[in-house]
CSV table of C-alpha atoms in Angstrom, one decimal:
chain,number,residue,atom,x,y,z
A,138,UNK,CA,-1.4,-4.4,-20.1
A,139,UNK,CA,-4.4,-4.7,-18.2
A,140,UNK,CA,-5.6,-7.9,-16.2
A,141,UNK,CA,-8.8,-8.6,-14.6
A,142,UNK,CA,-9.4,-12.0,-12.1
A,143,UNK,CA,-12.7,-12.3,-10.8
A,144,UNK,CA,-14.9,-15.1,-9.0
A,145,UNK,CA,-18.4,-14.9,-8.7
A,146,UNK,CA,-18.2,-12.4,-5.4
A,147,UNK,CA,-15.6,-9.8,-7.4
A,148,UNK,CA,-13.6,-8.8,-9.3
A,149,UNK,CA,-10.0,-6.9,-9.7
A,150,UNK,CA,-8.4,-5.1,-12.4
A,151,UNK,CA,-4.4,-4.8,-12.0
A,152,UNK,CA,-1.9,-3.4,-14.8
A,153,UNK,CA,1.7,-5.0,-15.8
A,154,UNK,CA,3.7,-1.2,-15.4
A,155,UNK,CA,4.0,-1.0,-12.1
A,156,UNK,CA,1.8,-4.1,-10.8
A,157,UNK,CA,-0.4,-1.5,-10.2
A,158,UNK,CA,-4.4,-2.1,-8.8
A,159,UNK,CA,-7.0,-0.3,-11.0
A,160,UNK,CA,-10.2,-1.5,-10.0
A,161,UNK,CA,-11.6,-4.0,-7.0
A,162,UNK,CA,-15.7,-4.3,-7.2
A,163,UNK,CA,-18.4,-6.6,-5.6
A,164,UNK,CA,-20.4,-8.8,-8.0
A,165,UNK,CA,-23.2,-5.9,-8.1
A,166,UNK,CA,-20.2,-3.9,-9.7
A,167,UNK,CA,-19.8,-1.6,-6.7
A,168,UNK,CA,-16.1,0.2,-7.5
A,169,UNK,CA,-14.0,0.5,-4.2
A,170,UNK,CA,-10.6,1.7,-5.4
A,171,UNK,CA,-10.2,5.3,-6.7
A,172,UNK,CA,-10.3,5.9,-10.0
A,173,UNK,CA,-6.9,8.3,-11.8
A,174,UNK,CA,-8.1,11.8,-11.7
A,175,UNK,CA,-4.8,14.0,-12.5
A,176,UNK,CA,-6.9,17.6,-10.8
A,177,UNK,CA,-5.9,14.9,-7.7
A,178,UNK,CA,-3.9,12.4,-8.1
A,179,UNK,CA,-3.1,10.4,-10.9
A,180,UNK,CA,-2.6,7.0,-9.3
A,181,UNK,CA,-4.7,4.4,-8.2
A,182,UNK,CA,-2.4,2.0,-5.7
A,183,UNK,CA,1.5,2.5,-6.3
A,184,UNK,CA,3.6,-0.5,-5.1
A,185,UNK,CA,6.8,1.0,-2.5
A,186,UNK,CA,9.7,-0.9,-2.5
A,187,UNK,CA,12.6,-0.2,-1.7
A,188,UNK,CA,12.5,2.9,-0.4
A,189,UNK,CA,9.2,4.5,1.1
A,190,UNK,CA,9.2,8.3,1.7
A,191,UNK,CA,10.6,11.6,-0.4
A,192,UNK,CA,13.9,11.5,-1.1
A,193,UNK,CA,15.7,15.1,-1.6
A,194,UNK,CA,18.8,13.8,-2.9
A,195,UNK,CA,20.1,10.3,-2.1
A,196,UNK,CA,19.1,7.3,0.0
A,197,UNK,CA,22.3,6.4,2.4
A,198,UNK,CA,22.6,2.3,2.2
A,199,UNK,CA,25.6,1.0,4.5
A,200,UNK,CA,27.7,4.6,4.1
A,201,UNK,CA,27.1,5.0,0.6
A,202,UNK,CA,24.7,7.6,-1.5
A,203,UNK,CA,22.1,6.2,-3.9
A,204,UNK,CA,19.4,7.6,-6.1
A,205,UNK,CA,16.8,5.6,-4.7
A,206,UNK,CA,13.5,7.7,-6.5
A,207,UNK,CA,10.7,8.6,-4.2
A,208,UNK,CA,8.8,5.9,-3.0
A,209,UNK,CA,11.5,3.3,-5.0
A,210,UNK,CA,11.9,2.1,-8.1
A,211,UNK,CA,9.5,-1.2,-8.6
A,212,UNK,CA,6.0,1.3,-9.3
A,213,UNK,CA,7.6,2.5,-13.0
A,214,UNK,CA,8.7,-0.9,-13.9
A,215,UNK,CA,7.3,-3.2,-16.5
A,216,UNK,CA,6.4,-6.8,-14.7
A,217,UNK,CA,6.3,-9.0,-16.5
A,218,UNK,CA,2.8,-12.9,-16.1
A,219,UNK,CA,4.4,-15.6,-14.0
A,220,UNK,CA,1.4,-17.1,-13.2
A,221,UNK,CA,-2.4,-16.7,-13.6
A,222,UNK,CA,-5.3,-18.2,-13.1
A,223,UNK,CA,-9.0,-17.1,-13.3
A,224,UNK,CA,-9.4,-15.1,-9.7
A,225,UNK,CA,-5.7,-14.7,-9.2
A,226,UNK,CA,-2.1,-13.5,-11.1
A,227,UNK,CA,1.4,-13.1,-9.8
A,228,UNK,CA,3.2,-10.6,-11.5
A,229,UNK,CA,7.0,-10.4,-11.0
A,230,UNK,CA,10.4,-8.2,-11.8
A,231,UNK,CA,14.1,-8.4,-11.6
A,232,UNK,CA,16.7,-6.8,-10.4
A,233,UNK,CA,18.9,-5.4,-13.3
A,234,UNK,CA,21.7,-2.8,-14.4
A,235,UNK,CA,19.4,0.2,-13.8
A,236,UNK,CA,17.7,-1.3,-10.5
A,237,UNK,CA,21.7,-2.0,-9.7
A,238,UNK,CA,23.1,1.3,-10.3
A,239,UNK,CA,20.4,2.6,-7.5
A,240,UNK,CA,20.2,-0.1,-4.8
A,241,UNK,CA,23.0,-2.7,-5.3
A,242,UNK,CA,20.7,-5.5,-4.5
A,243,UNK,CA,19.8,-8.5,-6.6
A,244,UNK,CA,16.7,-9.4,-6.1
A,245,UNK,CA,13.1,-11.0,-7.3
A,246,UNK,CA,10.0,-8.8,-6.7
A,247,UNK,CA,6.4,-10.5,-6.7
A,248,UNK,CA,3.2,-8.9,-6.7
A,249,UNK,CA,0.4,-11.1,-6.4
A,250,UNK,CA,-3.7,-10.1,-6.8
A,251,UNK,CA,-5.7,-13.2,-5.3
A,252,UNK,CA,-9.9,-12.8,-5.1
A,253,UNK,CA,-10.4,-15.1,-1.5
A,254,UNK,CA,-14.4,-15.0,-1.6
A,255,UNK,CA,-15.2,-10.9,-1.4
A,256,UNK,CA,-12.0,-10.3,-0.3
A,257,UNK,CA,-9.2,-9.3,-2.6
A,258,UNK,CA,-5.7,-10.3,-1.1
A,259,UNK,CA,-2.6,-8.7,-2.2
A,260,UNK,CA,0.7,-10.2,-1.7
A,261,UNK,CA,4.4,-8.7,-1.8
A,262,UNK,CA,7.2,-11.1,-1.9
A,263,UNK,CA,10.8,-10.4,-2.0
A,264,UNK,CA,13.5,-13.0,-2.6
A,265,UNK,CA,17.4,-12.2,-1.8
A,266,UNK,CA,19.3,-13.5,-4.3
A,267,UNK,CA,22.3,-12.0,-4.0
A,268,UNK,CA,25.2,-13.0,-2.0
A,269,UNK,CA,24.5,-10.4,1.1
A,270,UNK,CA,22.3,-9.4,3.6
A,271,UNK,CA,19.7,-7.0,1.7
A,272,UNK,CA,18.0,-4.0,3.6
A,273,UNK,CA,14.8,-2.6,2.1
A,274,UNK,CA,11.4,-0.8,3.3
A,275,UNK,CA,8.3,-1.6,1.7
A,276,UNK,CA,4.5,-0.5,1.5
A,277,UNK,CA,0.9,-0.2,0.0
A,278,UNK,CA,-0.6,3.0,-1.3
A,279,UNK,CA,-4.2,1.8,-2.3
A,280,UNK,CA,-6.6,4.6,-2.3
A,281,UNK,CA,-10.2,4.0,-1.8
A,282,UNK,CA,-13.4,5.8,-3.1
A,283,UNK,CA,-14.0,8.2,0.6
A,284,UNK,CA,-17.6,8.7,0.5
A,285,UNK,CA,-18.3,5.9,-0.9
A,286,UNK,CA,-22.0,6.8,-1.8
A,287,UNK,CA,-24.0,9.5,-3.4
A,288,UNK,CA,-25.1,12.4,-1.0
A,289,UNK,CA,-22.4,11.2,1.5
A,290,UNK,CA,-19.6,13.8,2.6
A,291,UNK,CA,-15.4,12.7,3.6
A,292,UNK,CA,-16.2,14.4,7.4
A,293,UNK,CA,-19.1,11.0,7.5
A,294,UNK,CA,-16.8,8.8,7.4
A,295,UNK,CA,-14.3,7.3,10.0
A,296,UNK,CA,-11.7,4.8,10.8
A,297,UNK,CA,-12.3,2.3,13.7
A,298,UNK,CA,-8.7,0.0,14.7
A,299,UNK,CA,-9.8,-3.5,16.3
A,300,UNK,CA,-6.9,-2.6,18.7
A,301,UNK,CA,-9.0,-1.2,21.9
A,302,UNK,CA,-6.5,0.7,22.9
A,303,UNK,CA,-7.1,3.0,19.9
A,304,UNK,CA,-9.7,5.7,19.1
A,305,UNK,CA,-12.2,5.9,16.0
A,306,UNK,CA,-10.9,8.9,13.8
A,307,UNK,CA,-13.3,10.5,12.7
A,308,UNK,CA,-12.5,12.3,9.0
A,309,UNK,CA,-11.7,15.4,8.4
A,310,UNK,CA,-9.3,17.3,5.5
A,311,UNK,CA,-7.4,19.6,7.8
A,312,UNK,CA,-6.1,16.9,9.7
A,313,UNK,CA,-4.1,15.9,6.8
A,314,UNK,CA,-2.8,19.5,6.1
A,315,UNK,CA,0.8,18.2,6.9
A,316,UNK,CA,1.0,15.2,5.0
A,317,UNK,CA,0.0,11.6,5.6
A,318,UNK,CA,-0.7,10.5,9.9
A,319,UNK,CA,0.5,7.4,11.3
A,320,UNK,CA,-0.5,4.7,13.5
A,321,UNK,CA,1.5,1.6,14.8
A,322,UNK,CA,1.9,-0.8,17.7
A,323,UNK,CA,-0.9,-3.0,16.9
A,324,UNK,CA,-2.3,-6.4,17.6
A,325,UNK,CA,-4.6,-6.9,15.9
A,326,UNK,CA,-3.9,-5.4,12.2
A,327,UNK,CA,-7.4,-4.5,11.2
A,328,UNK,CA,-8.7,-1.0,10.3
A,329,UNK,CA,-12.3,0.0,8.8
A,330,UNK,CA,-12.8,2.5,6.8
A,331,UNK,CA,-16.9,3.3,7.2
A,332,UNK,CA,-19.4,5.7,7.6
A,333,UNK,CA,-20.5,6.7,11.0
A,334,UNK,CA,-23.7,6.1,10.6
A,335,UNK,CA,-24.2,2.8,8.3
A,336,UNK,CA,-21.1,1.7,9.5
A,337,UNK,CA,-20.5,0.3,5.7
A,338,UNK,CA,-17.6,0.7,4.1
A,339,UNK,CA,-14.6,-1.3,3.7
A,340,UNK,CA,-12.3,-3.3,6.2
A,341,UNK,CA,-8.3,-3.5,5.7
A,342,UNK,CA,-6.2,-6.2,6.8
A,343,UNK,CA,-2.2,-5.3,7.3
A,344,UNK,CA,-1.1,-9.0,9.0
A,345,UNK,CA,2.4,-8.2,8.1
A,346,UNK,CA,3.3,-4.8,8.1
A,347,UNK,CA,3.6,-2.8,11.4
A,348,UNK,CA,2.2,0.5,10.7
A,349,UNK,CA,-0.5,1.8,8.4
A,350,UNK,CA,-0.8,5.5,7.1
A,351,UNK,CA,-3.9,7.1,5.8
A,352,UNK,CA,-3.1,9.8,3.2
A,353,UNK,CA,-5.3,12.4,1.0
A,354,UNK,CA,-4.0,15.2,-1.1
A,355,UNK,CA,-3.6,18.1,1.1
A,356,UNK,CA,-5.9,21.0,1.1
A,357,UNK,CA,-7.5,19.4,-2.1
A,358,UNK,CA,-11.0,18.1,-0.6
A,359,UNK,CA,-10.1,14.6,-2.8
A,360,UNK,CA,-13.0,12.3,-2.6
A,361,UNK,CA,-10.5,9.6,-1.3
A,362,UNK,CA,-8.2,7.9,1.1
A,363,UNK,CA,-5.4,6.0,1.1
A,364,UNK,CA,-4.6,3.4,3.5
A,365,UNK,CA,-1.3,2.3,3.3
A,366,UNK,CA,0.5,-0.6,5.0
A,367,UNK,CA,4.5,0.3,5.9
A,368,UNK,CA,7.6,-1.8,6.8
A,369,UNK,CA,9.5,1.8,7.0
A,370,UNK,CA,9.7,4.6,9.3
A,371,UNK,CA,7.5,6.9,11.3
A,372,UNK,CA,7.0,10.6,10.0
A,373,UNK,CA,9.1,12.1,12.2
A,374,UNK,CA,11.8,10.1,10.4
A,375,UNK,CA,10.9,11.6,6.8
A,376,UNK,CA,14.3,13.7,6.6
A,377,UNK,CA,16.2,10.9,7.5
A,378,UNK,CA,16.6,8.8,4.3
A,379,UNK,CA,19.4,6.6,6.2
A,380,UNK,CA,17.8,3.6,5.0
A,381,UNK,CA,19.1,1.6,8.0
A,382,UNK,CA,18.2,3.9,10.8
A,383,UNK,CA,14.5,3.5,9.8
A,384,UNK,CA,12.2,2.4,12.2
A,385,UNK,CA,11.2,-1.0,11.0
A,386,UNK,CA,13.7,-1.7,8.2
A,387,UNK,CA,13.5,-4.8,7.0
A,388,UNK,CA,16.4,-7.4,6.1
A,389,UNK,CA,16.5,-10.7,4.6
A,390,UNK,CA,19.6,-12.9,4.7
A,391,UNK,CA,21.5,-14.2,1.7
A,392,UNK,CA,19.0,-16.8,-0.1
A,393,UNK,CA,15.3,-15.6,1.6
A,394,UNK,CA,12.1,-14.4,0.8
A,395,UNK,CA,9.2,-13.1,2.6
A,396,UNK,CA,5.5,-12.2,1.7
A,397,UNK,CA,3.7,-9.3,3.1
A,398,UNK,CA,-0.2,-9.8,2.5
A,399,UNK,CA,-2.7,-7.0,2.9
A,400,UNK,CA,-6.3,-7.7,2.4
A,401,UNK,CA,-9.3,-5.5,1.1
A,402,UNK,CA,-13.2,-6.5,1.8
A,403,UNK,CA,-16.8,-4.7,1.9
A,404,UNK,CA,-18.3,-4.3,5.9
């Protein structure tokens, strides 16, 4: 099922399998988020949790194998309205038998789509409730129209970090020819996404994750990015699916829940 929230500055489209983002537009009805095209990729924003990364065979949790799919389990699961209200909806899922036979959690997993003027604010919470400590990695995948207008190119456009201590990148499609690239060790958790000239585009806001990939299919020439906010590892870690030797693993004690926001807005 397909939901829509809007205000008078935008408006979001998110689906129930998978808590999934479709669509985020301005008021003029100016689509930002990429549209499914299977000849690239058939997604639009897949929600990682709890696992983020390929896994070859089995995830290791505390000494013990588990089937953890790719990029977790939460992006082919059917959530379910638990509240809504014009510009926003909280979507939620469970854990049960077949999330347990794979991660031997229990747990509650929010997703929430909130419209806060232009920007669009999504939320990830997870609640413990089980009776132990509960280790988990967690991420965004949005991916975003990259040129954004007619007669613009991908090489046009570039990413600029508030951080000072960090360069523009300026696009190009080699430099993913090995996958997604990685920044972290940030203060202040802004990105843009613009073009070099106009310097319009979009600006991302990652408040509570402490890194933020950039991905495009490789050797493809996709007409988009994704930016994607991590709690997980680094790339050189990607063999390594020890889920607690991951840089930046997250754990939340018997009873607790925590929200990790990213935002999306036009520049």
């Amino acid at each position: 099922m397909n939901i829509t929230v809007k205000n008078k500055f935008a408006s979001a489209v998110c689906q129930t399998f998978g808590a999934e983002l479709l669509s985020y537009q301005t008021a003029s009805g100016k689509e930002y988020m990429w549209q499914k095209d299977p000849a690239y990729w058939a997604k639009c924003s897949p929600v990682l949790f709890p696992y983020v990364g390929p896994v070859p065979e089995t995830v290791g949790i505390r000494g013990t194998a588990f089937a953890i799919p790719r990029h977790g389990f939460v992006k082919d699961r059917e959530f379910e309205v638990a509240r809504q209200g014009e510009d926003y909806v909280v979507l939620q899922t469970k854990a049960d038998a077949s999330t347990l036979a794979v991660y031997p959690y229990s747990f509650v997993f929010t997703v929430t789509f909130r419209l806060n003027g232009e920007a669009l604010e999504v939320i990830y919470g997870v609640s413990n409730q089980g009776t132990e400590e509960m280790p988990f990695l967690i991420g965004g995948h949005p991916g975003f129209f990259c040129p954004m207008e007619e007669g613009e190119s991908f090489e046009e456009y570039m990413l600029h970090f508030e951080d000072e201590d960090k360069e523009d990148v300026h696009l190009n499609y080699p430099m993913f020819d090995n996958d997604a690239i990685l920044f972290e060790d940030f203060k202040e958790h802004t990105v843009k996404l613009v073009h070099q000239k106009s310097e319009k585009g979009i600006r991302f806001d990652f408040p509570d994750y402490l890194s933020v990939a950039f991905w495009t299919p490789i050797k493809k020439g996709a007409p988009f990015l994704c930016i994607e906010p991590w709690c997980a590892g680094t790339l050189d870690q990607v063999p390594n699916t020890n889920m607690e030797e991951k840089k930046y693993v997250q754990y939340l004690a018997q009873g607790a829940a925590k929200d990790y926001m990213f935002s999306v807005r036009p520049v």
